[in-house]
Amino acid sequence: MYDSTCHIAQEIAEKIQERNRCQRNGENSTKLNVTIRSLLQNLKVKIDQLKDLLLRAISTRQITQLEGDRRQNLVDDLLTRQRQLQASYKNDGTEPDVIRSSLMTGGVKRGVTNPWLLEETEETSGLGFGEIRQQQQRIIQEQDAGLDALSSVLSRQKQMGQEIGNELEEQNEIIDDLTNLVANTDDKLRSQTRHVKMVDKKSTSCGMLVVIVLLLIAIAVVAVWPTH
């Protein structure tokens, strides 16, 4: 289908050249204009079909992303050539030789993204090829400026993300240190509690021993104390 579409575009270019030649020679070109309009409509239908088929192939993963990009470039090439042919047809035989040469040779090289790509609008309808190219270049420059601004915003967001990540790492380290400190403190409290219990137990036993000794001394004193 792509080859067939390219053949239609080539035929349109030849018909436009033939019409322009007839107009310069003062011959009737009405029939050629009707034929060119019909071919241009057919070309548009073919390109729309190619776009739909490509979109379906990409969405269903029938082809790889690399192959999808290659085919998209081919479709973009056809879209550009369609606009060139449309502009050349509307110029009514006054287009420069360089435009006719570009149409006959297929425009830009296949497989290379066209920097002049722009969807046909009412603003571009009726403009010459040079005017369309200037308009498209201006739009591309504006898009580049927007992409630069977006790139700057993304860079700042990336930097902020890295700073937040570093801060989170530091906070995690602090939390780990606090966890270890709490665990060590808890171990020390348990150890001190056990020590206090042992001391208290020993103190109680020692007190009872002192009382017993004092009682024995008192009994001994009473036993040896002379009676009267």
PDB file of N, CA and C in Angstrom, residues 54 58 62-74:
ATOM      1  N   LEU A  54      -0.965   1.555  10.543  1.00  0.00           N
ATOM      2  CA  LEU A  54       0.239   1.663  11.373  1.00  0.00           C
ATOM      3  C   LEU A  54      -0.134   1.764  12.845  1.00  0.00           C
ATOM      4  N   ILE A  58       0.926  -0.937  15.734  1.00  0.00           N
ATOM      5  CA  ILE A  58       1.709  -0.551  16.915  1.00  0.00           C
ATOM      6  C   ILE A  58       0.942  -0.887  18.197  1.00  0.00           C
ATOM      7  N   GLN A  62       2.107  -5.800  16.748  1.00  0.00           N
ATOM      8  CA  GLN A  62       2.421  -6.676  15.632  1.00  0.00           C
ATOM      9  C   GLN A  62       3.828  -6.399  15.092  1.00  0.00           C
ATOM     10  N   ILE A  63       4.335  -5.203  15.364  1.00  0.00           N
ATOM     11  CA  ILE A  63       5.679  -4.821  14.939  1.00  0.00           C
ATOM     12  C   ILE A  63       6.422  -4.238  16.130  1.00  0.00           C
ATOM     13  N   THR A  64       7.749  -4.202  16.031  1.00  0.00           N
ATOM     14  CA  THR A  64       8.556  -3.633  17.108  1.00  0.00           C
ATOM     15  C   THR A  64       8.469  -2.113  17.100  1.00  0.00           C
ATOM     16  N   GLN A  65       8.895  -1.499  18.204  1.00  0.00           N
ATOM     17  CA  GLN A  65       8.886  -0.044  18.291  1.00  0.00           C
ATOM     18  C   GLN A  65       9.804   0.583  17.253  1.00  0.00           C
ATOM     19  N   LEU A  66      10.951  -0.062  17.011  1.00  0.00           N
ATOM     20  CA  LEU A  66      11.888   0.451  16.016  1.00  0.00           C
ATOM     21  C   LEU A  66      11.273   0.425  14.623  1.00  0.00           C
ATOM     22  N   GLU A  67      10.602  -0.675  14.287  1.00  0.00           N
ATOM     23  CA  GLU A  67       9.940  -0.770  12.980  1.00  0.00           C
ATOM     24  C   GLU A  67       8.784   0.219  12.894  1.00  0.00           C
ATOM     25  N   GLY A  68       8.084   0.421  14.018  1.00  0.00           N
ATOM     26  CA  GLY A  68       7.005   1.401  14.031  1.00  0.00           C
ATOM     27  C   GLY A  68       7.509   2.802  13.754  1.00  0.00           C
ATOM     28  N   ASP A  69       8.662   3.154  14.345  1.00  0.00           N
ATOM     29  CA  ASP A  69       9.249   4.474  14.100  1.00  0.00           C
ATOM     30  C   ASP A  69       9.663   4.619  12.635  1.00  0.00           C
ATOM     31  N   ARG A  70      10.212   3.537  12.064  1.00  0.00           N
ATOM     32  CA  ARG A  70      10.636   3.604  10.661  1.00  0.00           C
ATOM     33  C   ARG A  70       9.430   3.834   9.747  1.00  0.00           C
ATOM     34  N   ARG A  71       8.366   3.115  10.003  1.00  0.00           N
ATOM     35  CA  ARG A  71       7.171   3.267   9.165  1.00  0.00           C
ATOM     36  C   ARG A  71       6.506   4.627   9.391  1.00  0.00           C
ATOM     37  N   GLN A  72       6.587   5.127  10.612  1.00  0.00           N
ATOM     38  CA  GLN A  72       6.016   6.449  10.886  1.00  0.00           C
ATOM     39  C   GLN A  72       6.749   7.521  10.087  1.00  0.00           C
ATOM     40  N   ASN A  73       8.063   7.363   9.964  1.00  0.00           N
ATOM     41  CA  ASN A  73       8.842   8.303   9.152  1.00  0.00           C
ATOM     42  C   ASN A  73       8.406   8.257   7.691  1.00  0.00           C
ATOM     43  N   LEU A  74       8.100   7.070   7.200  1.00  0.00           N
ATOM     44  CA  LEU A  74       7.638   6.947   5.810  1.00  0.00           C
ATOM     45  C   LEU A  74       6.290   7.636   5.624  1.00  0.00           C
TER      46      LEU A  74
END
